[in-house]
Short mmCIF file of C-alpha atoms and ligand atoms in Angstrom, two decimals:
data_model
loop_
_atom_site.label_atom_id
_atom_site.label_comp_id
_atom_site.label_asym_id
_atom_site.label_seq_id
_atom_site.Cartn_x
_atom_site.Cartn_y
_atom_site.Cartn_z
CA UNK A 28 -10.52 18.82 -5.00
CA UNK A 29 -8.33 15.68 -4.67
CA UNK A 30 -9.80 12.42 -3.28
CA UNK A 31 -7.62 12.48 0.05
CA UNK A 32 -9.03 15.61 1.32
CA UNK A 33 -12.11 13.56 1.13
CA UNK A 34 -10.87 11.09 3.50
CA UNK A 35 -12.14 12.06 7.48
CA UNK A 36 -8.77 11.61 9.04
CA UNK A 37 -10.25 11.09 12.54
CA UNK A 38 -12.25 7.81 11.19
CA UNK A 39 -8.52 6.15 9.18
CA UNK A 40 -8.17 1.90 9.82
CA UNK A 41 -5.88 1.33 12.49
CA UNK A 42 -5.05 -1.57 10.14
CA UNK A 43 -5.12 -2.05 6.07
CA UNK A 44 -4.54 -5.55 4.72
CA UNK A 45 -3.94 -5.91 0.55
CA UNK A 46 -3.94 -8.82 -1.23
CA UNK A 47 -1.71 -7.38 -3.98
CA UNK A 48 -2.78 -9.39 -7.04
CA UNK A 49 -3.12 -9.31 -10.67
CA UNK A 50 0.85 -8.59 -11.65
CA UNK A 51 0.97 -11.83 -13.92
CA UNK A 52 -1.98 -10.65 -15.85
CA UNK A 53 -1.03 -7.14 -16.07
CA UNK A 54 2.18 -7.95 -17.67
CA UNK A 55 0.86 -10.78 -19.90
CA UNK A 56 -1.71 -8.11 -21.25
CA UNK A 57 0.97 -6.40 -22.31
CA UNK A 58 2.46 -9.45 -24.01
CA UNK A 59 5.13 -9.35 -21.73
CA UNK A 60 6.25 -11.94 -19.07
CA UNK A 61 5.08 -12.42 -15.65
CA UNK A 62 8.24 -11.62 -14.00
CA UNK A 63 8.08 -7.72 -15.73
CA UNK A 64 4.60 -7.34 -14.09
CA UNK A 65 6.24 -8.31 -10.07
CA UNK A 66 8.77 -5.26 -11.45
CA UNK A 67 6.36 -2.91 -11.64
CA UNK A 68 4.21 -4.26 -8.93
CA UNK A 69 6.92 -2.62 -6.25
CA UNK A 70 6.56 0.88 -7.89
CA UNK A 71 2.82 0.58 -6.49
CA UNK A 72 4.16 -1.08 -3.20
CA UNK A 73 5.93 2.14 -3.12
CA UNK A 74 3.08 4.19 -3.76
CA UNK A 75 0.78 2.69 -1.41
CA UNK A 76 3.47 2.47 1.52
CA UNK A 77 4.33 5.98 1.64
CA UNK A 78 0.22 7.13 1.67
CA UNK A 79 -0.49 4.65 4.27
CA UNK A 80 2.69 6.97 6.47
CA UNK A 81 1.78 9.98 5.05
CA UNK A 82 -2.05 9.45 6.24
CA UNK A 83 -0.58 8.18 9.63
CA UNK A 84 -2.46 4.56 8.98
CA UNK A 85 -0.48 2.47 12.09
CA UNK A 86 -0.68 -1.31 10.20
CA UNK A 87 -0.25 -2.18 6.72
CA UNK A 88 0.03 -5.66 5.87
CA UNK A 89 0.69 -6.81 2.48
CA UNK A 90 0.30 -10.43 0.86
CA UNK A 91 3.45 -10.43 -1.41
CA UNK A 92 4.04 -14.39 -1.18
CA UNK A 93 1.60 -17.41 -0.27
CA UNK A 94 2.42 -20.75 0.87
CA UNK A 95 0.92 -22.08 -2.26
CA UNK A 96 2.53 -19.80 -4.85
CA UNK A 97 6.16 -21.77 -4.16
CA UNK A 98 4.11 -23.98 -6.77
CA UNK A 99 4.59 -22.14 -9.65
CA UNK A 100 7.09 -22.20 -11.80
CA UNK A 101 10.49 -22.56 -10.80
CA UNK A 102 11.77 -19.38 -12.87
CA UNK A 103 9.03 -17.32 -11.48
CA UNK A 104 9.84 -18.37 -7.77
CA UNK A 105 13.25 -17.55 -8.31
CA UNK A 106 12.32 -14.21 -10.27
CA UNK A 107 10.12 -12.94 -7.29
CA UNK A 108 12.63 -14.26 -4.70
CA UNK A 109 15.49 -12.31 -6.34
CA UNK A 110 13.28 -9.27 -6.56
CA UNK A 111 12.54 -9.49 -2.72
CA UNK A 112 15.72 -9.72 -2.06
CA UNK A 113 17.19 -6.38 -4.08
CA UNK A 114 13.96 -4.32 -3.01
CA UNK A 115 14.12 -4.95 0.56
CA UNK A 116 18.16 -3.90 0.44
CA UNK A 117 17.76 -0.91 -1.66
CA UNK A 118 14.09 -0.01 0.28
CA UNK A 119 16.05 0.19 4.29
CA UNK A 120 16.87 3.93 3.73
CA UNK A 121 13.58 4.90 2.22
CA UNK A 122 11.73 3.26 5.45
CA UNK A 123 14.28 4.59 8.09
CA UNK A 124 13.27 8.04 6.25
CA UNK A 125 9.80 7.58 6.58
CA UNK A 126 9.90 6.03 10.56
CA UNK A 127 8.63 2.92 8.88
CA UNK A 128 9.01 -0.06 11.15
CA UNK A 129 8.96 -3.51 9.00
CA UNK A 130 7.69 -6.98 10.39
CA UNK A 131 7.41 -10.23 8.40
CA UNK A 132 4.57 -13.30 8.97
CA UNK A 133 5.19 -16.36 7.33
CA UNK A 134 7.38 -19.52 6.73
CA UNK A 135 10.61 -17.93 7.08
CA UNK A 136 12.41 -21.60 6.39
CA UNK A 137 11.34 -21.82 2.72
CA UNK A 138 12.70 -19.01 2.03
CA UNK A 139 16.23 -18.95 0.75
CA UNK A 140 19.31 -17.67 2.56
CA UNK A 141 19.84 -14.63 0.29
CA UNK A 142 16.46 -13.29 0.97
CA UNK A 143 16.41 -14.51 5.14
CA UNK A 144 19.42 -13.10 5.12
CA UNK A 145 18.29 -9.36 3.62
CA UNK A 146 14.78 -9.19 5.43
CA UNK A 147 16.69 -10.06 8.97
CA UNK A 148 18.93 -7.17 8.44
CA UNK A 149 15.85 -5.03 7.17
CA UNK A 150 14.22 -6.00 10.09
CA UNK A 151 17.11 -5.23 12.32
CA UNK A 152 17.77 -2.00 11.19
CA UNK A 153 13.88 -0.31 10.89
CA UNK A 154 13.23 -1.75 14.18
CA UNK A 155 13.68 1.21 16.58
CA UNK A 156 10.98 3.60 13.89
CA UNK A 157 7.88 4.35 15.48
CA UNK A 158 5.59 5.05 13.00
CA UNK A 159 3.72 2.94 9.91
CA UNK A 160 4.16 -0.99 10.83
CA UNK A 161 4.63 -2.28 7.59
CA UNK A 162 3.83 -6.26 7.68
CA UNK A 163 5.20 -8.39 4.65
CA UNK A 164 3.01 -11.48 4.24
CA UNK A 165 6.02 -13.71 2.77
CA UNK A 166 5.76 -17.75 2.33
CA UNK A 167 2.70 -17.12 4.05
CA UNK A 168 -0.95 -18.79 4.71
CA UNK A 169 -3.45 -18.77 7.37
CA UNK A 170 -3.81 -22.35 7.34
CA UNK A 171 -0.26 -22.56 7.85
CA UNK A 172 -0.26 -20.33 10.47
CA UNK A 173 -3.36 -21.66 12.68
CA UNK A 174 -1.61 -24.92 12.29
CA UNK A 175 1.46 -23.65 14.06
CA UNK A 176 -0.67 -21.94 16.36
CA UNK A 177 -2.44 -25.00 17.59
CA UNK A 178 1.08 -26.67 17.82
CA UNK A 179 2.20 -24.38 19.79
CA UNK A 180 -0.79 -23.82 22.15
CA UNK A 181 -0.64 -27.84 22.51
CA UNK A 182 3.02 -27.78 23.70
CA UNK A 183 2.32 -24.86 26.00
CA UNK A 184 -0.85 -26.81 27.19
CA UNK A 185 1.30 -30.49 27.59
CA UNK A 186 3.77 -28.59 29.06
CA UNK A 187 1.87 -27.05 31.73
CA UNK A 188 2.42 -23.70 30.87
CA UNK A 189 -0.78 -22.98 29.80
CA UNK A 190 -3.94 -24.32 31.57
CA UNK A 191 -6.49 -25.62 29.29
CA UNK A 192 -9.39 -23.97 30.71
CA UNK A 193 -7.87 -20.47 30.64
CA UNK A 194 -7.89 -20.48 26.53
CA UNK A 195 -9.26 -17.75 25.10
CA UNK A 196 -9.77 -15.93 22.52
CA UNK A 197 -6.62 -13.39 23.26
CA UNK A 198 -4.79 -16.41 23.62
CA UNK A 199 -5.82 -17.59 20.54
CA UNK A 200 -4.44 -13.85 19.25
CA UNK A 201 -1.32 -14.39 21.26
CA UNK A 202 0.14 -17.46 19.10
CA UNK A 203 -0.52 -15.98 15.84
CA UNK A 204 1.94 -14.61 14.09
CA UNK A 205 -0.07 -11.58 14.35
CA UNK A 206 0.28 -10.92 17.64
CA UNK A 207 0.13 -7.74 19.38
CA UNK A 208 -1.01 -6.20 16.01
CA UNK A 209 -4.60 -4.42 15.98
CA UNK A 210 -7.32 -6.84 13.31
CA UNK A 211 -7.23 -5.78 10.20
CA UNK A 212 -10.29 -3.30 9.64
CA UNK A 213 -9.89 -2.80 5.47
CA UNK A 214 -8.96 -5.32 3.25
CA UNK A 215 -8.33 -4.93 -0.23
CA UNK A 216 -8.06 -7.14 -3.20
CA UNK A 217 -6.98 -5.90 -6.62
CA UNK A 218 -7.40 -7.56 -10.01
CA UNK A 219 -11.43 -7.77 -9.70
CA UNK A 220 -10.59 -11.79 -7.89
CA UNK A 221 -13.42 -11.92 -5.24
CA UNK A 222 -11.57 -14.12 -2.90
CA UNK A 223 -9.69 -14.77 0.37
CA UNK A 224 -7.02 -17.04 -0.61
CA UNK A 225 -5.54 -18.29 2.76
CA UNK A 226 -4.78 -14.91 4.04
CA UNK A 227 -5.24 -13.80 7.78
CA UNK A 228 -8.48 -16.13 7.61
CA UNK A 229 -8.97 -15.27 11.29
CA UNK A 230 -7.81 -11.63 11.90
CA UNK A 231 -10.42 -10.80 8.93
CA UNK A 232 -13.94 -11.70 10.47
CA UNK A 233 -14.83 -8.60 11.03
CA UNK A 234 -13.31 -6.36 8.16
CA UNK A 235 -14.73 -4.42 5.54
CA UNK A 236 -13.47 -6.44 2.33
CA UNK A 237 -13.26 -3.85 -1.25
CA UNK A 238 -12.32 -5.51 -4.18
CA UNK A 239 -11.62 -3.61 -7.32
CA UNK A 240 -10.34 -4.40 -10.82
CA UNK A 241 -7.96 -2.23 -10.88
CA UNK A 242 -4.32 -4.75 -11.53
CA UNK A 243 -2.09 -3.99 -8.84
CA UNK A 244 0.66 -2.70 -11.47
CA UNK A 245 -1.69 -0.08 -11.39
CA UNK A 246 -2.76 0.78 -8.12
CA UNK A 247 -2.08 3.89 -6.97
CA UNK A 248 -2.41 5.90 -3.82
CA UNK A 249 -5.74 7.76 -5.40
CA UNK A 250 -7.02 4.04 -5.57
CA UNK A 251 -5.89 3.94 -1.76
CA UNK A 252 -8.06 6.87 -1.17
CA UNK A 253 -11.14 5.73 -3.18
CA UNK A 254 -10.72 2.41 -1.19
CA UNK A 255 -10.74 4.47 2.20
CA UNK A 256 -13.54 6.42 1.65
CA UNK A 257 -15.84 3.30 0.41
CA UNK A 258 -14.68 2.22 4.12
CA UNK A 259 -15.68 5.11 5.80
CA UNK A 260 -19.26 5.26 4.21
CA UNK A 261 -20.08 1.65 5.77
CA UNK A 262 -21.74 0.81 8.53
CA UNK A 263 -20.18 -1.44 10.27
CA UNK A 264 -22.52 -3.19 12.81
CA UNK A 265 -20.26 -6.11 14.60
CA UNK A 266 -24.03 -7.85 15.09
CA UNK A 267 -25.97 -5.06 16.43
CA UNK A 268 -29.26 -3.63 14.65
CA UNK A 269 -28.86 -0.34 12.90
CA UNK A 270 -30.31 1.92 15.09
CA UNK A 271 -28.50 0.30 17.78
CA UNK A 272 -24.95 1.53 15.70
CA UNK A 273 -26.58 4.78 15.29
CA UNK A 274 -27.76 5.51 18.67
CA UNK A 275 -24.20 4.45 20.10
CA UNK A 276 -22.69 7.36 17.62
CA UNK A 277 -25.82 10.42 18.97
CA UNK A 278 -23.71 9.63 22.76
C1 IPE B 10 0.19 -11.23 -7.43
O1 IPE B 10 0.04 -11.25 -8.81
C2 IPE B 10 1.61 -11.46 -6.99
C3 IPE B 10 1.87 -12.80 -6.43
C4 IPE B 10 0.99 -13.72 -6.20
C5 IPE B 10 3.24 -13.11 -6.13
P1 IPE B 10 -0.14 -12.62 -9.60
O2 IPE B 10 1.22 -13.11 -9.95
O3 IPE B 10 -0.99 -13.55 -8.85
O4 IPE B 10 -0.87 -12.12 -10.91
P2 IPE B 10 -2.10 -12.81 -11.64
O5 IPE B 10 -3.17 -12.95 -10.61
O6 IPE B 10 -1.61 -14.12 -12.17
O7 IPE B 10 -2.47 -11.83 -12.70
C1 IPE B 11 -2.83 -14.38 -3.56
O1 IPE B 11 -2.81 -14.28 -4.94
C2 IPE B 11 -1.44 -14.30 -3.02
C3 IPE B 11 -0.75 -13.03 -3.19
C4 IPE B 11 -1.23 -11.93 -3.72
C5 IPE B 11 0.58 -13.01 -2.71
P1 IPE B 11 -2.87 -15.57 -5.89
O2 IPE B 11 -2.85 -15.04 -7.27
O3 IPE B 11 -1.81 -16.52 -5.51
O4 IPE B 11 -4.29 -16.17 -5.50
P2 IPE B 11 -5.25 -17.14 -6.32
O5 IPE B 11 -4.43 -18.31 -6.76
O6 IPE B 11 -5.77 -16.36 -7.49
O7 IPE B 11 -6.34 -17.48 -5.36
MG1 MG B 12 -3.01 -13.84 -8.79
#
């Protein structure tokens, strides 16, 4: 029997979040460079896009670019920049296909023109699908983004447009650049790293985290399932006892 018929289809995340990691390593392992690793890193994007749709998962939100990784080196920047830019423009018909809707979060100003230029018209033309929300994490952080969000709720607040003493926590949702999306209830991390690494820091506080060793390279939509399935055989409490969980599932 395959591992997805496994999966209870009435208990899916609303919302999957992967830190896609370990491409560099993969690559170098096979005494190849870095860049040949972010290459075969989009056959798994692939992969793991079209069994998120093809479970009918509503939010996907992948980590393809942090704030900090414009630090490495230049040729690897401008490798994975150049890769965005072809993938996105030769993925449009594939997501259209599939109803896939895509989004971006992040610093859209570092990013250069080629690739602003090919996500806006990605963006443009997927916008009407209705089904998987596929959410590129590009030039992004969370520090980054709570920083803009406190900006912003600051200028609202100076401006008068938002009264102090009406701040909550939706509001604190609203100026994300998350907003209007459902938190995150998975998160997975590949490439056996056992860390956060400045991504949706807030959205995340109450999601199951999984991290396997798997290299993302490598990660395939059977490692999707085996992901889901750890998810669905927690219990997840939100601060309540046990028994208090338990007795909320008998009514
Ligand atoms: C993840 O793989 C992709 C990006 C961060 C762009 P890495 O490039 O971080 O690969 P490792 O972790 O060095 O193996
Ligand atoms: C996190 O991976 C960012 C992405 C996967 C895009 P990194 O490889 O940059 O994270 P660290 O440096 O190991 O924490
Ligand atoms: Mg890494």
């Amino acid at each position: 029997m395959s591992l997805k018929n496994n999966i209870d289809l009435k208990r899916l995340p609303r919302h999957i979040a992967i830190i896609m990691d370990g491409n560099g390593r993969w690559a170098e392992e096979k005494g190849e460079n870095r860049l040949f690793g972010h290459l075969h890193g989009v056959e798994s994007v692939r992969s793991i896009v079209e069994g998120c749709a093809e479970l009918g998962i509503e939010y996907l939100t992948l980590y393809a670019f942090s704030t900090e990784n414009w630090d490495r080196p230049a040729y690897e920047v401008t490798g994975l920049m150049e890769l965005l830019v072809t993938t996105i423009r030769n993925e449009v018909p594939t997501l259209n296909k599939n109803n896939i809707k895509l989004h971006v979060i992040g610093d859209m100003k570092m990013l250069p023109e080629s690739a602003r230029r090919a996500l806006n018209e990605a963006l443009s033309e997927t916008s009407a699908n209705t089904g998987l929300n596929l959410v590129m994490a590009l030039s992004y952080s969370s520090r980054w983004e709570l920083l803009n969000a406190v900006k912003h709720i600051a200028e609202d607040v100076k401006a008068g447009l938002l009264p102090s003493e009406e701040i909550t926590q939706d509001t604190i949702q609203k100026y994300l650049s998350t907003s209007g999306f459902p938190d995150p209830e998975l998160m997975i991390r590949t490439s056996g790293e056992y860390r956060i690494s400045n991504f949706l820091l807030y959205q995340l506080a109450y999601a199951e985290l999984y991290f396997t060793n798997t290299r993302w390279p490598d990660f395939r939509k059977d490692n999707l399932y085996e992901a889901i399935i750890d998810f669905q055989n927690r219990e997840r409490r939100f601060g309540k006892t046990g028994k208090q969980v338990s007795d909320t599932l008998k009514t």
